[in-house]
Amino acid sequence: MDVRILNTPEQIAVAAGEIFVRLVKENPKAKLGLATGASPVKMYQYLISQYENGYLDFSEVASYNLDEYCDLPRADKNSYYTFMHENLFSQINIKEEHVHLPNGNAADMDAECRRYDRLLADIGGVDVQLLGIGTNGHIGFNEPADAFTEGTYKVKLTDSTIRSNSIYFDEGKMPHYAVTMGVGTIMTAKKIVLIATGESKADAMRAMIRGEVTPHCPASILQTHPDAVIFMDKAAASKL
């Protein structure tokens, strides 16, 4: 685990973004595992700036998102489909047919989870997976549990995750279920990049880096990944 503590979220955005820039430069058909939430937004802005300046071409890149809310229309402003299009996809030249997210509105969720796992297995795992971390140590929507999860599955969100995310749902009730890549699927990524900023993440970062590997802190599994890079600001690192 390569832990890097930087001064500001802006510095983290550039440092983490450069990993994606180099990958796409070296492999124009790169498979990118992407995440939502506040943590990656500044990095996405950096990638957009590199595209706008003519340094990056996303026309052959494919993206695979970690998760999606269940029972929330794609067009809802809080769906991760909308989030990704507003914060990245609509501002670069990625092809819509190369954009992949699990379908949180699937009539048969078990079949949808199997479909998404087959999609990821067929590409041999993504080249790089971007992650944030929840205040309870979750990655994706893999909440603390008694065992690490494997493939994509539907999950009931914990009260702490609902409290953290409900601030975005000012016009309606936040969904209590989501569909997410399992920890086992996340770990198939060739490289993992995790971003954490702010004092609210300090306990989770201490448990992830200094604690034992346990499903009660799902992010702790990254200690065993052969190529995981962790970016955090000083506030997130304050309890290390």
GROMACS .gro file of C-alpha atoms in nm:
model
  240
    1MET     CA    1   0.000   0.000   0.000
    2ASP     CA    2   0.152   0.327  -0.120
    3VAL     CA    3   0.028   0.602   0.115
    4ARG     CA    4   0.070   0.963   0.003
    5ILE     CA    5  -0.029   1.258   0.224
    6LEU     CA    6  -0.068   1.588   0.039
    7ASN     CA    7  -0.164   1.934   0.156
    8THR     CA    8  -0.482   2.007  -0.037
    9PRO     CA    9  -0.761   1.832  -0.229
   10GLU     CA   10  -0.641   2.014  -0.539
   11GLN     CA   11  -0.296   1.857  -0.510
   12ILE     CA   12  -0.457   1.518  -0.462
   13ALA     CA   13  -0.674   1.570  -0.770
   14VAL     CA   14  -0.368   1.633  -0.987
   15ALA     CA   15  -0.158   1.353  -0.838
   16ALA     CA   16  -0.437   1.094  -0.864
   17GLY     CA   17  -0.546   1.229  -1.201
   18GLU     CA   18  -0.199   1.188  -1.343
   19ILE     CA   19  -0.221   0.812  -1.281
   20PHE     CA   20  -0.526   0.804  -1.508
   21VAL     CA   21  -0.364   1.038  -1.761
   22ARG     CA   22  -0.057   0.817  -1.795
   23LEU     CA   23  -0.269   0.505  -1.827
   24VAL     CA   24  -0.488   0.645  -2.105
   25LYS     CA   25  -0.181   0.784  -2.285
   26GLU     CA   26  -0.014   0.442  -2.272
   27ASN     CA   27  -0.330   0.245  -2.346
   28PRO     CA   28  -0.597   0.437  -2.543
   29LYS     CA   29  -0.837   0.144  -2.484
   30ALA     CA   30  -0.795   0.151  -2.106
   31LYS     CA   31  -1.067   0.012  -1.883
   32LEU     CA   32  -1.137   0.259  -1.603
   33GLY     CA   33  -1.320   0.175  -1.281
   34LEU     CA   34  -1.487   0.495  -1.164
   35ALA     CA   35  -1.653   0.617  -0.846
   36THR     CA   36  -1.900   0.883  -0.739
   37GLY     CA   37  -1.936   1.110  -0.438
   38ALA     CA   38  -1.747   1.423  -0.339
   39SER     CA   39  -1.399   1.267  -0.332
   40PRO     CA   40  -1.341   1.220  -0.708
   41VAL     CA   41  -1.501   1.541  -0.839
   42LYS     CA   42  -1.185   1.753  -0.842
   43MET     CA   43  -0.995   1.470  -1.010
   44TYR     CA   44  -1.262   1.449  -1.279
   45GLN     CA   45  -1.225   1.823  -1.331
   46TYR     CA   46  -0.854   1.769  -1.384
   47LEU     CA   47  -0.918   1.496  -1.641
   48ILE     CA   48  -1.162   1.724  -1.821
   49SER     CA   49  -0.899   2.000  -1.834
   50GLN     CA   50  -0.648   1.758  -1.984
   51TYR     CA   51  -0.903   1.657  -2.248
   52GLU     CA   52  -0.995   2.018  -2.326
   53ASN     CA   53  -0.627   2.105  -2.369
   54GLY     CA   54  -0.588   1.826  -2.620
   55TYR     CA   55  -0.373   1.599  -2.404
   56LEU     CA   56  -0.621   1.314  -2.367
   57ASP     CA   57  -0.849   1.120  -2.599
   58PHE     CA   58  -1.124   0.913  -2.436
   59SER     CA   59  -1.283   0.791  -2.759
   60GLU     CA   60  -1.174   0.429  -2.709
   61VAL     CA   61  -1.173   0.426  -2.328
   62ALA     CA   62  -1.439   0.223  -2.145
   63SER     CA   63  -1.569   0.301  -1.796
   64TYR     CA   64  -1.717   0.071  -1.532
   65ASN     CA   65  -1.881   0.228  -1.230
   66LEU     CA   66  -1.869   0.082  -0.881
   67ASP     CA   67  -2.231   0.114  -0.787
   68GLU     CA   68  -2.575   0.267  -0.830
   69TYR     CA   69  -2.876   0.336  -0.611
   70CYS     CA   70  -3.172   0.102  -0.640
   71ASP     CA   71  -3.521   0.222  -0.731
   72LEU     CA   72  -3.402   0.566  -0.841
   73PRO     CA   73  -3.470   0.677  -1.200
   74ARG     CA   74  -3.159   0.725  -1.413
   75ALA     CA   75  -3.268   1.082  -1.483
   76ASP     CA   76  -3.284   1.170  -1.113
   77LYS     CA   77  -3.017   1.425  -1.024
   78ASN     CA   78  -2.887   1.193  -0.750
   79SER     CA   79  -2.852   0.881  -0.963
   80TYR     CA   80  -2.493   0.786  -1.026
   81TYR     CA   81  -2.570   0.765  -1.398
   82THR     CA   82  -2.659   1.136  -1.390
   83PHE     CA   83  -2.369   1.219  -1.158
   84MET     CA   84  -2.115   1.064  -1.394
   85HIS     CA   85  -2.258   1.232  -1.701
   86GLU     CA   86  -2.275   1.574  -1.535
   87ASN     CA   87  -1.932   1.556  -1.372
   88LEU     CA   88  -1.733   1.378  -1.643
   89PHE     CA   89  -1.887   1.198  -1.939
   90SER     CA   90  -2.069   1.495  -2.095
   91GLN     CA   91  -1.745   1.696  -2.094
   92ILE     CA   92  -1.514   1.443  -2.261
   93ASN     CA   93  -1.538   1.236  -2.577
   94ILE     CA   94  -1.613   0.898  -2.425
   95LYS     CA   95  -1.869   0.700  -2.627
   96GLU     CA   96  -2.198   0.623  -2.457
   97GLU     CA   97  -2.172   0.259  -2.556
   98HIS     CA   98  -1.846   0.243  -2.360
   99VAL     CA   99  -2.013   0.365  -2.039
  100HIS     CA  100  -2.115   0.089  -1.798
  101LEU     CA  101  -2.303   0.107  -1.467
  102PRO     CA  102  -2.501  -0.155  -1.279
  103ASN     CA  103  -2.875  -0.108  -1.330
  104GLY     CA  104  -3.037  -0.029  -0.999
  105ASN     CA  105  -3.383  -0.055  -1.156
  106ALA     CA  106  -3.346  -0.404  -1.301
  107ALA     CA  107  -3.656  -0.622  -1.267
  108ASP     CA  108  -3.437  -0.921  -1.184
  109MET     CA  109  -3.157  -0.790  -0.964
  110ASP     CA  110  -2.985  -1.128  -0.932
  111ALA     CA  111  -2.962  -1.153  -1.310
  112GLU     CA  112  -2.837  -0.796  -1.332
  113CYS     CA  113  -2.562  -0.865  -1.079
  114ARG     CA  114  -2.453  -1.172  -1.275
  115ARG     CA  115  -2.455  -0.968  -1.597
  116TYR     CA  116  -2.230  -0.702  -1.449
  117ASP     CA  117  -1.990  -0.960  -1.308
  118ARG     CA  118  -1.966  -1.131  -1.649
  119LEU     CA  119  -1.896  -0.793  -1.810
  120LEU     CA  120  -1.608  -0.729  -1.570
  121ALA     CA  121  -1.477  -1.086  -1.594
  122ASP     CA  122  -1.474  -1.067  -1.974
  123ILE     CA  123  -1.232  -0.773  -1.963
  124GLY     CA  124  -1.015  -0.938  -1.697
  125GLY     CA  125  -1.085  -0.665  -1.440
  126VAL     CA  126  -1.037  -0.292  -1.486
  127ASP     CA  127  -0.692  -0.141  -1.538
  128VAL     CA  128  -0.737   0.105  -1.253
  129GLN     CA  129  -1.016   0.135  -0.997
  130LEU     CA  130  -1.090   0.469  -0.831
  131LEU     CA  131  -1.231   0.454  -0.479
  132GLY     CA  132  -1.351   0.683  -0.207
  133ILE     CA  133  -1.405   0.565   0.149
  134GLY     CA  134  -1.701   0.601   0.380
  135THR     CA  135  -1.677   0.721   0.737
  136ASN     CA  136  -1.742   0.359   0.840
  137GLY     CA  137  -1.469   0.226   0.610
  138HIS     CA  138  -1.693   0.115   0.328
  139ILE     CA  139  -1.570   0.102  -0.033
  140GLY     CA  140  -1.830   0.109  -0.304
  141PHE     CA  141  -2.137   0.026  -0.097
  142ASN     CA  142  -1.965  -0.265   0.077
  143GLU     CA  143  -2.066  -0.192   0.433
  144PRO     CA  144  -1.900  -0.334   0.748
  145ALA     CA  145  -1.997  -0.699   0.782
  146ASP     CA  146  -1.884  -1.033   0.918
  147ALA     CA  147  -1.736  -1.148   0.586
  148PHE     CA  148  -1.589  -0.984   0.276
  149THR     CA  149  -1.827  -0.977  -0.018
  150GLU     CA  150  -1.745  -1.131  -0.355
  151GLY     CA  151  -1.937  -1.037  -0.671
  152THR     CA  152  -2.184  -0.762  -0.752
  153TYR     CA  153  -2.490  -0.766  -0.525
  154LYS     CA  154  -2.780  -0.565  -0.385
  155VAL     CA  155  -2.709  -0.419  -0.042
  156LYS     CA  156  -2.913  -0.250   0.229
  157LEU     CA  157  -2.733   0.070   0.326
  158THR     CA  158  -2.636   0.130   0.687
  159ASP     CA  159  -2.775   0.417   0.890
  160SER     CA  160  -2.435   0.591   0.886
  161THR     CA  161  -2.417   0.580   0.506
  162ILE     CA  162  -2.773   0.707   0.477
  163ARG     CA  163  -2.691   0.994   0.715
  164SER     CA  164  -2.377   1.082   0.517
  165ASN     CA  165  -2.546   1.077   0.176
  166SER     CA  166  -2.892   1.207   0.259
  167ILE     CA  167  -2.765   1.567   0.241
  168TYR     CA  168  -2.783   1.532  -0.139
  169PHE     CA  169  -3.148   1.429  -0.135
  170ASP     CA  170  -3.308   1.763  -0.060
  171GLU     CA  171  -3.612   1.696  -0.281
  172GLY     CA  172  -3.696   1.339  -0.189
  173LYS     CA  173  -3.620   1.040   0.030
  174MET     CA  174  -3.284   0.875  -0.017
  175PRO     CA  175  -3.296   0.512  -0.135
  176HIS     CA  176  -3.206   0.256   0.130
  177TYR     CA  177  -3.069  -0.001  -0.116
  178ALA     CA  178  -2.796   0.002  -0.378
  179VAL     CA  179  -2.625  -0.237  -0.617
  180THR     CA  180  -2.247  -0.248  -0.587
  181MET     CA  181  -1.938  -0.433  -0.699
  182GLY     CA  182  -1.834  -0.667  -0.420
  183VAL     CA  183  -1.497  -0.645  -0.251
  184GLY     CA  184  -1.379  -0.949  -0.446
  185THR     CA  185  -1.461  -0.777  -0.774
  186ILE     CA  186  -1.290  -0.454  -0.668
  187MET     CA  187  -0.975  -0.647  -0.584
  188THR     CA  188  -0.950  -0.781  -0.941
  189ALA     CA  189  -0.846  -0.432  -1.056
  190LYS     CA  190  -0.486  -0.421  -1.171
  191LYS     CA  191  -0.433  -0.094  -0.980
  192ILE     CA  192  -0.640   0.080  -0.715
  193VAL     CA  193  -0.642   0.453  -0.635
  194LEU     CA  194  -0.823   0.569  -0.322
  195ILE     CA  195  -0.889   0.935  -0.236
  196ALA     CA  196  -0.983   1.058   0.112
  197THR     CA  197  -1.013   1.418   0.228
  198GLY     CA  198  -1.140   1.582   0.543
  199GLU     CA  199  -1.130   1.508   0.915
  200SER     CA  200  -1.451   1.304   0.894
  201LYS     CA  201  -1.252   1.029   0.719
  202ALA     CA  202  -0.970   1.019   0.977
  203ASP     CA  203  -1.102   0.724   1.181
  204ALA     CA  204  -1.168   0.520   0.868
  205MET     CA  205  -0.822   0.591   0.730
  206ARG     CA  206  -0.657   0.485   1.055
  207ALA     CA  207  -0.854   0.160   1.057
  208MET     CA  208  -0.780   0.098   0.690
  209ILE     CA  209  -0.404   0.158   0.713
  210ARG     CA  210  -0.310   0.075   1.072
  211GLY     CA  211  -0.579  -0.173   1.170
  212GLU     CA  212  -0.617  -0.542   1.100
  213VAL     CA  213  -0.757  -0.668   0.772
  214THR     CA  214  -1.121  -0.722   0.860
  215PRO     CA  215  -1.459  -0.703   0.688
  216HIS     CA  216  -1.567  -0.475   0.972
  217CYS     CA  217  -1.355  -0.216   0.786
  218PRO     CA  218  -1.399  -0.325   0.423
  219ALA     CA  219  -1.130  -0.085   0.296
  220SER     CA  220  -0.869  -0.266   0.506
  221ILE     CA  221  -0.857  -0.537   0.238
  222LEU     CA  222  -0.653  -0.292   0.029
  223GLN     CA  223  -0.356  -0.375   0.253
  224THR     CA  224  -0.337  -0.701   0.056
  225HIS     CA  225  -0.363  -0.553  -0.294
  226PRO     CA  226  -0.034  -0.558  -0.489
  227ASP     CA  227  -0.075  -0.205  -0.630
  228ALA     CA  228  -0.291   0.026  -0.418
  229VAL     CA  229  -0.214   0.399  -0.398
  230ILE     CA  230  -0.380   0.594  -0.118
  231PHE     CA  231  -0.409   0.973  -0.142
  232MET     CA  232  -0.521   1.178   0.156
  233ASP     CA  233  -0.495   1.529   0.290
  234LYS     CA  234  -0.357   1.610   0.634
  235ALA     CA  235  -0.702   1.623   0.789
  236ALA     CA  236  -0.784   1.269   0.674
  237ALA     CA  237  -0.440   1.157   0.795
  238SER     CA  238  -0.470   1.328   1.134
  239LYS     CA  239  -0.519   1.005   1.332
  240LEU     CA  240  -0.248   0.796   1.170
   0.00000   0.00000   0.00000
